[in-house]
Amino acid sequence: MRESRAIAANLARDLRSTRRRRRVTQRQLGDRVGLSQAQICALEGGAGAQTSLETWVALGIALDRPIAIGFTRDVVEPLIDAGHLDAQECTARIAAAGGWRTRFEAADDPRSPSGSTDLRLDREGVIVLTEIWNRLDDLGAAARSSDRKLARAPAGTRVLWLLVDAAANHAIVRRYPGVLKARFPASSAAWVRAISTSIEPPAEAGLAWIDVRTGRLRELRIRDRRRGARDDPASVSSDQEEPMRTLITNGTIVTAEGATSADVLIDGESIAQIGTGLAANGVTADETIDAAGRWLIPGAIDVHTHMELPFGGTFAKDTFETGTRAAAFGGTTTIVDFAVQSRGKSLREGLDAWHAKAEGNAVADYGFHMIMSDVNDDTLAEMDGLVDEGVPDFKLFTAYPGVFYSDDGAIFRAMQQTAKNGGLIMMHAENGMAIDVVAADLVADGKTDPYYHGVARYPIFEGEATNRVIRLAEAAGVPVYIVHLSARDALNAVREARDRGVKAFAETCPQYLFLSLDDLGNGFNGAKFVCSPPLRPADHQDELWTGLVKDDLQLVSTDHCPFDFEGQKDLGKGDFRKVPNGLPGVEDRVDLLHDGGVVAGRITKERWVEIISTAPAKLFGMYPTKGAIAVGSDADLVVYDPNARHTISAKTHHMDVDYSCYEGREVQGRSDIVLSRGSVIVRDGQFTGRKGAGRFVKRAPADHARIS
Ligand code: URP
Ligand code: ZN
Ligand code: ZN
């Protein structure tokens, strides 16, 4: 009872805040969603909600509209166990809540492994459909049967639609391509949206998505075809705002191809028009951003992050919420994070765990690569499915024996599989076996400070492993991508391979361009700089910059993997091998590369845009939806001030970590306004976005033959 009161209270609060945010009165909100002011008042007061189930039912009845409400399976199963979805019980509760006389037409036993249940309340044209899908196989049939029922529903039927999703719903579109018309997303919330748009509802339709764990209203959307408007013209939404038109004027558009003065019109989530003098030519917008004196660049893309990565007995500290928010402050609007397959578990479990971490939390868009810890017949077979689900890259390691390490045979098998399924193998290339020998010798000699982390991991070990994995990829006939390349030895291996015509690609990271082995000194303070591969002697840096200029290195990502100095890095006091490996950086990359690259005269501003945004989008199957300023592209945009100066510091950064590797460093260049799919999420140092607004980016395998 207490729980349901809390849910009702949350729902009430959300309605109130929706109203405040939309600046509408109760009456106006009521008009939009077809409720009387009294009904809105009652809902805002949480009236009529005695139990959580009744809350939802009450909402549906009160709305007097077709609505869809989504549950997730982990919520519903306890409800079944508690008897709430028992036919009689459920019917009685709904009747009590809304005063409706109901008739239950039973279907299958909801407890059966593949069961689905269909609860119909058909008095006075109200139908409640409850679909429980325990297995993916059921979903197509369930959707088809709902479709048939809705088709039979008389005009004006009100539908309260309770969707109970299965765990891995994102596989459905592949399996039942004919069933769902919408581009199928991975998240439960989006699934509800997708199915509600793919199954044509009666004339009026709406959608409410409520997080049933908390009762928070995440979306309330009404469609009203009678007004002859677009699909969802009368939207009252906390998850999806009304389409906004934003005009960005007077800026210099900088892309990988060149720079030009033009205005950009955003309609909803994407770029609608690019041209000179749009405002003067009568183009109107809800908001106009004057970008005079500033650049407009595509939102930066960081294809190497580790939010909440388990490592060395602890977890990387940033969550998808804090990490993507920090990224946004630094002009990065999309990240691709590494989901982890734990030893002995399936890829599926690892990927689902990462979806759960990100969904509802990320403030900006995100995709996943998959870390493979076990290569065996089962995981090899799973790889193909992941490619189809928009996770087409697999990271394997020649480092970290006993943790992520794979031997050459395993790596080769994974490469053979990607040769068939079109995916990409990403390699952490350091000879971990040899490193462990040197590290053990150093510790035995009493050399336990973090500095020796850098000493133990010879550049030649990175060069050897890089050459080896490229050779294996050549043998398997697949493209290969070397992550976090740090040493000239490894760069030479990549360059030689590319000169041979091999599809070998590589990234480096800001830490290898701006920091050096010296930073690992200074006693235990050096732990702040422990990452793998380690920081190298400073004379490697120039060659990495040359690699970027000559395109032997295609891009710069961060390998963002933050651990607090106090409480996490100090796990390695007395033994550098126990310092959790990884550095924070997702917020600093764009400015560091602008300052150290463009301002320092090493690269052009166009190449800067290419290595922070366009090349990542192309190599990782997101272009031109992302990484471009073009009509139809996502309106992920940054108004960048190339002249502003600021000082990097842990006191002011937004990453959830207690130090900065660049503390006190002054840089030129700053992201002033950051838009994610048309919404301003950062403006003049203030976060204006919303937790959970980020979407999973389903990526197609890139055509690497055309890129190289
Ligand atoms: O030190 C690093 N790079 N930590 C993150 C894990 C990895 O190897 O990318
Ligand atoms: Zn790595
Ligand atoms: Zn990494």
XYZ file of C-alpha atoms and ligand atoms in Angstrom:
719
model
C 0.000 0.000 0.000
C 2.802 2.377 0.940
C 4.513 1.564 -2.358
C 1.421 2.297 -4.388
C 0.940 5.607 -2.603
C 4.494 6.493 -3.548
C 3.798 5.534 -7.135
C 0.664 7.632 -7.202
C 2.576 10.514 -5.659
C 5.276 10.245 -8.299
C 2.706 10.178 -11.039
C 1.029 13.222 -9.590
C 4.317 15.057 -9.332
C 5.172 14.249 -12.920
C 1.884 15.518 -14.225
C 2.378 18.708 -12.284
C 5.908 19.153 -13.535
C 4.875 18.356 -17.115
C 2.365 21.130 -16.792
C 4.888 23.532 -15.319
C 7.460 22.749 -17.957
C 4.953 23.138 -20.752
C 3.673 26.276 -19.052
C 0.062 25.208 -19.344
C -2.791 25.418 -16.910
C -4.702 22.378 -15.710
C -7.430 23.319 -18.111
C -5.072 23.632 -21.084
C -3.442 20.333 -20.249
C -6.870 18.804 -19.932
C -7.835 20.165 -23.334
C -4.757 18.708 -24.890
C -5.154 15.241 -23.491
C -8.918 15.207 -23.523
C -9.516 15.398 -19.789
C -11.600 17.717 -17.738
C -9.823 20.062 -15.418
C -11.284 18.061 -12.568
C -9.751 14.875 -13.915
C -6.317 16.457 -14.225
C -6.774 17.787 -10.744
C -7.654 14.327 -9.482
C -4.699 12.749 -11.254
C -2.325 15.358 -9.957
C -3.586 14.645 -6.514
C -2.953 10.954 -7.061
C -6.607 10.237 -6.434
C -8.050 6.859 -7.210
C -4.772 5.029 -6.939
C -4.964 2.477 -4.218
C -2.572 -0.010 -5.705
C -0.059 0.388 -8.433
C -2.122 -1.599 -10.880
C -5.095 0.545 -10.108
C -3.033 3.652 -10.664
C -2.411 2.680 -14.222
C -5.913 1.552 -14.821
C -7.251 4.734 -13.278
C -5.053 6.753 -15.559
C -6.330 4.901 -18.600
C -9.917 5.285 -17.608
C -9.499 8.892 -16.609
C -7.818 9.731 -19.875
C -10.775 8.248 -21.660
C -8.501 7.692 -24.600
C -6.672 4.801 -26.099
C -3.418 4.670 -24.231
C -0.610 2.224 -23.925
C 1.195 1.540 -20.715
C 4.384 -0.447 -20.639
C 5.668 -2.727 -17.973
C 8.902 -4.539 -17.831
C 8.966 -8.191 -17.112
C 10.919 -7.923 -13.889
C 8.120 -5.818 -12.510
C 5.316 -7.949 -13.757
C 6.592 -11.277 -12.586
C 6.377 -10.279 -8.942
C 2.898 -8.990 -9.686
C 1.963 -12.371 -11.064
C 3.527 -14.057 -8.078
C 1.639 -11.713 -5.800
C -1.534 -12.605 -7.604
C -2.141 -9.199 -9.109
C -2.383 -10.568 -12.588
C -4.532 -13.453 -11.568
C -7.609 -13.179 -13.725
C -10.245 -12.868 -11.015
C -8.165 -10.697 -8.784
C -7.129 -8.387 -11.555
C -10.630 -8.026 -12.839
C -11.935 -7.236 -9.392
C -9.267 -4.636 -8.779
C -9.922 -2.886 -12.025
C -13.608 -2.972 -11.375
C -13.056 -1.514 -7.927
C -10.756 1.176 -9.200
C -12.861 2.383 -12.045
C -16.243 1.025 -11.213
C -16.308 -0.957 -14.425
C -18.115 -4.224 -14.700
C -15.673 -6.486 -16.418
C -15.512 -9.735 -18.207
C -12.386 -11.727 -18.402
C -11.596 -13.823 -21.385
C -8.757 -15.991 -20.384
C -5.961 -17.006 -22.605
C -2.917 -18.946 -21.611
C -1.460 -19.428 -18.214
C 0.776 -16.434 -17.674
C 3.165 -18.527 -15.655
C 4.006 -20.893 -18.460
C 7.410 -20.222 -19.919
C 6.035 -19.075 -23.223
C 2.717 -17.908 -21.920
C 0.836 -14.834 -22.834
C -2.314 -13.635 -21.262
C -5.023 -11.574 -22.759
C -7.246 -9.713 -20.430
C -10.233 -8.110 -22.069
C -12.570 -5.677 -20.426
C -15.045 -5.114 -23.142
C -17.939 -3.402 -21.479
C -18.600 -0.032 -22.985
C -15.894 -0.470 -25.508
C -12.934 -0.586 -23.197
C -10.321 -3.182 -23.919
C -7.421 -3.937 -21.717
C -4.808 -5.988 -23.443
C -2.135 -7.449 -21.330
C 0.600 -9.145 -23.208
C 3.158 -11.079 -21.306
C 5.957 -12.280 -23.463
C 8.323 -14.603 -21.821
C 10.074 -15.720 -24.937
C 10.994 -13.840 -28.019
C 9.111 -16.386 -30.089
C 5.875 -15.238 -28.533
C 6.276 -11.655 -29.479
C 5.422 -11.822 -33.127
C 2.321 -13.843 -32.425
C 1.314 -11.552 -29.589
C 1.716 -8.489 -31.739
C -0.266 -10.080 -34.550
C -3.055 -11.104 -32.227
C -3.231 -7.605 -30.741
C -3.386 -6.268 -34.219
C -6.354 -8.464 -35.040
C -8.165 -7.508 -31.859
C -7.637 -3.834 -32.438
C -8.799 -4.168 -36.002
C -12.046 -5.642 -34.747
C -12.549 -2.952 -32.129
C -15.456 -0.662 -32.939
C -14.737 2.975 -33.662
C -14.239 5.015 -30.544
C -13.021 2.027 -28.571
C -10.823 2.977 -25.691
C -7.812 0.801 -25.313
C -5.784 0.459 -22.214
C -2.864 -1.482 -23.381
C -0.546 -3.096 -20.928
C 2.568 -4.254 -22.651
C 4.783 -6.564 -20.728
C 8.008 -6.839 -22.529
C 10.452 -9.676 -22.657
C 14.025 -9.104 -21.679
C 15.588 -8.992 -25.072
C 12.983 -7.226 -27.084
C 15.464 -5.588 -29.401
C 15.879 -8.836 -31.333
C 12.327 -8.810 -32.502
C 12.567 -6.639 -35.496
C 15.073 -8.954 -37.016
C 12.910 -11.919 -36.281
C 9.609 -10.452 -37.312
C 10.452 -7.815 -39.833
C 6.934 -7.806 -41.190
C 5.243 -7.229 -37.880
C 6.668 -3.925 -36.852
C 6.776 -1.023 -39.169
C 8.699 1.267 -36.902
C 12.482 1.253 -36.775
C 12.888 -0.952 -33.810
C 14.684 0.390 -30.793
C 16.231 -1.484 -27.926
C 14.716 0.164 -24.944
C 11.533 -0.889 -23.308
C 10.132 2.611 -23.429
C 10.949 2.916 -27.061
C 9.503 -0.524 -27.665
C 6.203 0.634 -26.354
C 6.431 3.628 -28.624
C 7.362 1.514 -31.594
C 4.633 -1.007 -31.220
C 2.046 1.638 -30.604
C 2.940 3.281 -33.859
C 3.274 0.071 -35.806
C -0.053 -1.390 -34.835
C -2.557 1.033 -36.167
C -4.831 2.005 -33.311
C -8.337 3.382 -33.668
C -8.909 6.968 -34.721
C -7.669 8.485 -31.518
C -4.676 6.993 -29.890
C -2.299 7.916 -27.200
C 0.509 6.582 -25.245
C 1.586 6.763 -21.665
C 4.803 5.232 -20.602
C 5.149 4.850 -16.891
C 8.130 3.437 -15.159
C 6.217 1.068 -12.966
C 9.042 0.679 -10.517
C 8.718 4.286 -9.516
C 5.447 5.348 -11.030
C 7.180 8.159 -12.857
C 5.385 9.302 -15.952
C 7.903 9.244 -18.721
C 5.691 10.017 -21.617
C 2.162 11.066 -22.201
C 1.281 11.474 -25.821
C -2.006 11.829 -27.543
C -2.621 11.466 -31.221
C -5.684 12.976 -32.694
C -6.231 12.168 -36.320
C -9.515 14.039 -36.402
C -7.681 17.294 -36.479
C -5.972 16.091 -39.605
C -2.652 16.881 -38.096
C 0.583 14.996 -38.068
C 0.918 11.791 -36.135
C 1.394 13.277 -32.702
C 0.515 16.928 -32.826
C -0.854 17.303 -29.344
C 1.948 16.026 -27.312
C 2.276 16.440 -23.598
C 5.406 14.679 -22.838
C 8.190 14.440 -20.368
C 10.070 11.995 -22.557
C 9.411 13.508 -25.912
C 8.840 17.195 -26.277
C 6.762 18.724 -29.034
C 8.843 19.097 -32.186
C 10.743 22.355 -31.888
C 12.183 24.400 -34.696
C 15.507 25.961 -33.909
C 17.402 28.259 -36.204
C 21.124 28.719 -35.753
C 22.287 31.852 -37.514
C 25.506 33.699 -38.316
C 27.850 30.847 -37.436
C 30.636 29.270 -39.454
C 29.795 25.668 -40.207
C 32.934 23.583 -39.860
C 32.858 20.023 -41.126
C 35.496 17.519 -42.197
C 35.119 18.859 -45.739
C 35.442 22.576 -45.152
C 34.121 25.717 -43.529
C 31.283 27.923 -44.731
C 28.974 30.619 -43.399
C 25.392 29.433 -43.363
C 22.325 29.135 -41.157
C 20.973 25.808 -40.009
C 17.323 25.064 -39.379
C 16.498 22.195 -37.060
C 13.033 20.721 -37.166
C 12.433 18.323 -34.307
C 15.409 16.041 -34.019
C 17.086 16.562 -37.341
C 18.550 19.170 -39.624
C 15.893 20.433 -42.022
C 17.628 23.162 -43.993
C 21.051 24.709 -44.477
C 21.472 27.989 -46.301
C 22.467 31.597 -46.138
C 20.062 34.160 -44.743
C 17.346 31.708 -43.791
C 15.800 34.110 -41.286
C 15.853 36.945 -43.810
C 14.087 34.648 -46.249
C 11.198 34.157 -43.889
C 12.191 30.925 -42.151
C 10.723 30.983 -38.661
C 11.609 28.984 -35.587
C 10.672 28.603 -31.938
C 14.168 29.576 -30.957
C 16.965 31.351 -32.767
C 20.539 30.887 -31.630
C 22.949 33.553 -32.751
C 26.277 31.819 -33.353
C 28.106 34.935 -34.579
C 31.859 34.628 -34.133
C 31.553 30.951 -33.358
C 31.735 27.656 -35.183
C 28.984 25.152 -35.663
C 30.373 21.642 -35.648
C 28.745 18.199 -35.640
C 28.434 16.797 -32.120
C 31.609 14.979 -31.207
C 31.585 11.192 -30.967
C 33.696 9.249 -28.494
C 33.832 5.609 -29.564
C 35.813 4.375 -26.580
C 34.343 4.795 -23.107
C 33.903 2.551 -20.084
C 31.023 3.653 -17.893
C 30.834 1.516 -14.746
C 33.451 -0.907 -16.067
C 34.319 -3.562 -13.486
C 38.097 -3.530 -13.180
C 40.607 -4.525 -10.519
C 37.986 -5.161 -7.856
C 36.126 -1.907 -8.367
C 34.036 -0.091 -10.976
C 34.783 2.873 -13.197
C 33.001 5.650 -11.443
C 30.985 7.461 -14.066
C 27.537 6.106 -14.765
C 25.801 6.615 -18.080
C 24.108 9.618 -16.524
C 27.183 11.369 -15.146
C 29.416 10.218 -17.993
C 27.204 11.336 -20.860
C 26.462 14.604 -19.073
C 30.175 15.298 -18.664
C 30.676 14.316 -22.297
C 27.991 16.792 -23.332
C 29.666 19.620 -21.428
C 32.725 18.871 -23.519
C 30.838 18.849 -26.841
C 30.493 15.075 -27.167
C 26.940 14.065 -28.009
C 27.406 10.357 -28.705
C 29.488 7.745 -26.943
C 30.086 4.132 -27.831
C 30.724 2.208 -24.640
C 32.068 -1.290 -24.150
C 29.562 -3.831 -22.871
C 31.366 -6.655 -21.107
C 30.856 -10.367 -21.455
C 31.916 -11.789 -18.104
C 33.766 -15.093 -18.197
C 31.334 -18.003 -18.330
C 28.382 -15.821 -19.239
C 26.832 -15.159 -22.626
C 27.297 -12.090 -24.791
C 23.544 -11.603 -24.472
C 23.764 -11.255 -20.696
C 26.581 -8.763 -20.984
C 24.771 -6.685 -23.562
C 21.508 -6.706 -21.636
C 23.351 -5.568 -18.523
C 24.792 -2.613 -20.437
C 21.428 -1.718 -21.936
C 20.052 -1.685 -18.399
C 22.838 0.618 -17.201
C 22.299 3.078 -20.030
C 18.581 3.105 -20.676
C 16.771 5.776 -18.743
C 20.068 7.249 -17.562
C 22.084 8.518 -20.488
C 21.478 12.176 -21.274
C 22.828 11.800 -24.809
C 22.936 9.028 -27.380
C 25.014 5.924 -26.924
C 25.947 2.721 -28.681
C 27.814 -0.372 -27.613
C 30.723 -2.497 -28.656
C 31.049 -5.924 -27.052
C 34.053 -7.066 -25.045
C 34.494 -10.803 -25.563
C 36.096 -12.556 -22.634
C 35.361 -16.112 -23.787
C 35.539 -17.249 -27.364
C 33.700 -20.562 -27.740
C 31.100 -22.099 -30.051
C 28.228 -20.425 -28.224
C 29.683 -16.934 -28.104
C 30.842 -17.178 -31.712
C 27.289 -18.005 -32.722
C 25.992 -15.082 -30.673
C 28.204 -12.617 -32.514
C 26.036 -12.689 -35.633
C 22.959 -11.754 -33.638
C 24.718 -8.814 -32.059
C 25.759 -7.507 -35.459
C 22.087 -7.575 -36.451
C 21.123 -5.778 -33.261
C 23.364 -2.835 -33.955
C 26.369 -3.933 -31.944
C 28.740 -4.886 -34.752
C 32.162 -4.569 -33.064
C 33.944 -6.934 -30.730
C 36.914 -6.049 -28.583
C 39.446 -8.721 -27.728
C 42.599 -8.428 -25.678
C 46.115 -9.750 -25.938
C 46.596 -8.083 -22.525
C 45.295 -8.723 -18.995
C 45.938 -12.504 -18.666
C 43.301 -14.123 -16.481
C 40.829 -11.302 -17.025
C 40.055 -10.290 -20.601
C 42.999 -12.026 -22.307
C 42.393 -14.200 -25.371
C 45.026 -16.371 -26.997
C 45.813 -16.177 -30.703
C 43.544 -19.102 -31.554
C 40.568 -17.488 -29.863
C 41.274 -14.157 -31.533
C 41.591 -15.840 -34.899
C 38.293 -17.679 -34.453
C 36.524 -14.419 -33.606
C 38.105 -12.851 -36.672
C 36.907 -15.687 -38.886
C 33.401 -15.158 -37.557
C 33.461 -11.434 -38.282
C 34.727 -12.183 -41.768
C 31.352 -13.856 -42.251
C 29.067 -11.482 -40.384
C 30.531 -8.145 -41.472
C 31.532 -7.012 -37.987
C 34.737 -5.416 -36.833
C 37.365 -6.760 -34.447
C 38.821 -4.168 -32.098
C 42.076 -5.158 -30.461
C 43.758 -4.135 -27.234
C 47.214 -5.039 -28.462
C 49.914 -5.454 -25.842
C 51.737 -8.696 -25.105
C 50.148 -9.307 -21.706
C 52.049 -12.516 -21.022
C 55.444 -10.878 -21.451
C 54.339 -7.796 -19.497
C 53.345 -9.962 -16.536
C 56.826 -11.499 -16.463
C 58.537 -8.098 -16.391
C 56.043 -6.717 -13.859
C 56.607 -9.647 -11.494
C 60.391 -9.143 -11.741
C 60.022 -5.430 -10.941
C 57.842 -6.084 -7.912
C 60.271 -8.753 -6.702
C 62.973 -6.043 -6.886
C 60.845 -3.769 -4.683
C 59.877 -1.536 -7.602
C 56.225 -1.222 -6.710
C 55.409 2.433 -7.453
C 52.969 3.322 -10.260
C 55.915 4.498 -12.347
C 56.881 0.856 -12.879
C 53.516 0.186 -14.488
C 54.878 2.308 -17.320
C 58.253 0.625 -17.240
C 56.890 -2.932 -17.345
C 54.772 -2.458 -20.427
C 57.480 -1.993 -23.040
C 56.547 -0.172 -26.262
C 57.932 -3.195 -28.120
C 55.297 -5.371 -26.432
C 52.640 -3.115 -27.946
C 54.372 -3.119 -31.325
C 54.681 -6.900 -31.365
C 51.050 -7.510 -30.411
C 49.795 -4.888 -32.883
C 51.716 -6.486 -35.727
C 50.545 -9.954 -34.660
C 46.843 -9.133 -34.549
C 47.002 -7.269 -37.840
C 48.659 -10.320 -39.407
C 45.959 -12.559 -37.955
C 43.298 -10.245 -39.382
C 44.985 -10.358 -42.779
C 44.917 -14.145 -42.631
C 41.245 -14.137 -41.676
C 40.437 -11.508 -44.301
C 38.794 -9.003 -41.938
C 39.306 -5.363 -41.072
C 40.866 -4.745 -37.686
C 40.848 -1.686 -35.440
C 43.591 -1.075 -32.877
C 42.286 0.710 -29.794
C 44.191 3.202 -27.643
C 47.397 3.052 -29.660
C 50.147 4.698 -27.616
C 53.570 3.832 -28.991
C 55.506 4.484 -32.179
C 56.212 0.753 -32.367
C 52.512 0.052 -32.743
C 51.997 2.964 -35.124
C 54.743 1.572 -37.360
C 52.927 -1.767 -37.491
C 49.679 -0.045 -38.476
C 51.356 2.164 -41.073
C 53.160 -0.773 -42.665
C 49.929 -2.734 -42.825
C 48.062 0.164 -44.408
C 50.880 0.566 -46.913
C 50.362 -3.091 -47.816
C 46.694 -2.271 -48.442
C 45.423 -3.985 -45.330
C 42.213 -2.691 -43.774
C 43.875 -1.773 -40.507
C 42.569 1.192 -38.524
C 43.646 2.750 -35.263
C 42.794 5.361 -32.707
C 44.946 7.125 -30.185
C 43.815 8.995 -27.075
C 44.529 12.467 -25.646
C 46.611 11.007 -22.823
C 49.145 9.654 -25.329
C 49.293 13.005 -27.114
C 49.541 15.255 -24.058
C 50.883 13.195 -21.131
C 54.015 11.106 -20.742
C 55.817 8.518 -18.633
C 57.072 11.356 -16.438
C 53.525 11.855 -15.155
C 53.659 8.336 -13.714
C 56.469 9.467 -11.399
C 56.011 11.473 -8.198
C 55.453 8.518 -5.873
C 51.964 7.160 -5.553
C 50.513 10.277 -7.181
C 51.465 8.551 -10.430
C 48.533 6.177 -9.877
C 46.320 8.934 -11.285
C 47.965 8.247 -14.636
C 47.897 4.433 -14.633
C 46.244 3.153 -17.771
C 47.048 0.495 -20.340
C 48.854 0.822 -22.620
C 50.793 3.143 -20.334
C 51.873 6.712 -20.924
C 55.010 6.666 -23.064
C 58.196 8.720 -23.068
C 57.338 12.143 -24.521
C 59.227 11.518 -27.754
C 56.432 9.215 -28.967
C 53.977 12.114 -29.099
C 55.182 13.827 -32.265
C 54.906 10.590 -34.183
C 51.343 10.101 -33.012
C 50.487 13.605 -34.235
C 52.076 12.766 -37.574
C 49.993 9.597 -37.628
C 46.885 11.734 -37.223
C 47.940 14.130 -39.957
C 48.674 11.311 -42.383
C 45.581 9.300 -41.488
C 47.500 6.282 -40.239
C 45.536 7.081 -37.086
C 41.958 7.812 -38.085
C 40.583 9.256 -34.903
C 41.022 10.138 -31.257
C 38.806 8.660 -28.576
C 39.286 8.875 -24.819
C 39.226 5.369 -23.306
C 37.393 7.217 -20.520
C 37.579 4.923 -17.504
C 37.633 7.016 -14.312
C 38.612 5.798 -10.857
C 38.863 8.090 -7.842
C 42.379 8.647 -6.594
C 41.137 8.206 -3.058
C 39.331 4.945 -2.499
C 39.959 3.343 -5.877
C 43.409 4.028 -7.321
C 44.821 3.465 -3.838
C 43.906 -0.231 -4.076
C 47.323 -0.411 -5.720
C 49.382 1.117 -2.912
C 52.446 -1.067 -2.538
C 51.912 -2.913 -5.845
C 51.375 -1.052 -9.115
C 49.755 -4.169 -10.600
C 46.731 -3.591 -8.385
C 46.052 0.015 -9.413
C 42.789 -0.003 -11.405
C 43.718 0.837 -14.999
C 42.064 3.802 -16.607
C 41.874 7.596 -16.839
C 39.052 10.123 -16.987
C 38.832 12.221 -20.132
C 35.469 12.160 -21.876
C 34.870 15.843 -21.077
C 38.255 17.166 -22.167
C 38.955 15.553 -25.543
C 37.398 18.132 -27.868
C 39.059 21.126 -26.209
C 42.428 19.427 -25.750
C 42.555 18.517 -29.413
C 41.416 21.948 -30.479
C 44.026 23.606 -28.310
C 46.900 21.180 -28.879
C 45.941 20.408 -32.473
C 44.263 23.354 -34.213
C 45.566 26.260 -32.117
C 49.042 24.739 -32.017
C 48.990 24.473 -35.810
C 49.341 20.683 -35.974
C 46.031 19.970 -37.690
C 43.418 21.997 -39.513
C 40.040 22.683 -37.946
C 38.502 20.418 -40.591
C 40.779 17.543 -39.616
C 39.912 18.247 -35.991
C 36.207 17.798 -36.775
C 37.060 14.664 -38.703
C 38.989 12.978 -35.914
C 36.524 13.868 -33.149
C 33.279 13.284 -35.035
C 33.143 12.337 -38.700
C 35.690 9.529 -38.791
C 34.208 7.858 -35.690
C 30.761 8.081 -37.298
C 32.018 6.571 -40.549
C 34.129 3.805 -39.048
C 31.444 2.794 -36.601
C 28.374 2.794 -38.812
C 26.663 6.041 -37.762
C 27.371 8.277 -40.744
C 25.664 10.459 -41.964
C 23.012 10.261 -39.236
C 25.758 11.456 -36.958
C 29.118 13.064 -37.623
C 27.759 15.377 -40.321
C 26.003 18.690 -40.752
C 23.647 17.794 -43.563
C 19.929 17.871 -44.232
C 18.414 14.812 -42.591
C 21.260 14.260 -40.150
C 20.549 14.168 -36.429
C 20.709 17.679 -35.038
C 23.627 16.829 -32.749
C 25.396 20.138 -32.959
C 27.870 22.209 -31.009
C 28.205 25.970 -31.077
C 31.915 26.163 -30.419
C 33.834 29.247 -29.385
C 37.354 28.770 -30.761
C 38.680 31.772 -28.852
C 37.340 31.166 -25.354
C 39.942 30.059 -22.858
C 39.390 28.007 -19.741
C 41.389 26.033 -17.239
C 40.774 22.331 -16.805
C 40.282 21.312 -13.198
C 38.612 18.640 -11.079
C 36.978 21.500 -9.199
C 34.958 22.473 -12.240
C 34.710 19.375 -14.392
C 31.532 17.305 -14.501
C 33.038 13.823 -14.562
C 32.387 11.944 -11.346
C 36.005 11.567 -10.339
C 38.129 13.331 -7.756
C 41.045 14.429 -9.936
C 41.927 15.597 -13.416
C 44.921 14.411 -15.423
C 45.094 17.931 -16.880
C 44.686 19.896 -13.631
C 45.542 23.555 -14.183
C 46.066 23.254 -17.925
C 44.695 26.239 -19.828
C 43.082 25.433 -23.156
C 41.661 27.538 -25.946
C 38.252 26.550 -27.268
C 34.987 25.711 -25.530
C 31.596 24.219 -26.339
C 29.083 26.984 -25.591
C 25.841 25.372 -26.697
C 25.372 21.652 -27.226
C 22.355 20.142 -28.924
C 21.405 16.504 -28.892
C 18.853 15.612 -31.564
C 17.595 19.169 -31.645
C 17.365 19.745 -27.887
C 19.769 22.102 -26.169
C 21.373 20.021 -23.443
C 24.180 22.378 -22.436
C 24.036 26.137 -22.653
C 26.708 28.468 -21.331
C 27.954 26.069 -18.698
C 24.517 24.922 -17.526
C 23.051 21.500 -18.113
C 19.613 21.842 -19.692
C 19.097 18.248 -20.819
C 17.386 15.373 -19.148
C 18.442 12.079 -17.674
C 17.131 9.287 -19.884
C 16.845 11.404 -23.029
C 19.763 9.554 -24.640
C 18.854 6.808 -27.073
C 20.577 3.609 -28.060
C 22.145 4.035 -31.487
C 21.685 0.893 -33.504
C 24.710 0.805 -35.766
C 25.176 -0.957 -39.048
C 28.534 -2.518 -39.868
C 30.546 0.100 -41.700
C 31.762 -0.511 -45.210
C 35.417 -0.579 -44.277
C 36.509 -1.291 -47.811
C 35.242 2.142 -48.811
C 36.779 3.866 -45.831
C 40.333 2.621 -46.207
O 43.615 1.376 -18.799
C 42.630 1.192 -19.504
N 42.746 1.359 -20.791
N 41.472 0.817 -18.926
C 40.283 0.499 -19.576
C 40.265 -0.885 -20.126
C 40.916 -0.958 -21.470
O 41.847 -1.726 -21.636
O 40.489 -0.272 -22.390
Zn 41.961 -1.805 -23.700
Zn 39.323 0.936 -23.059
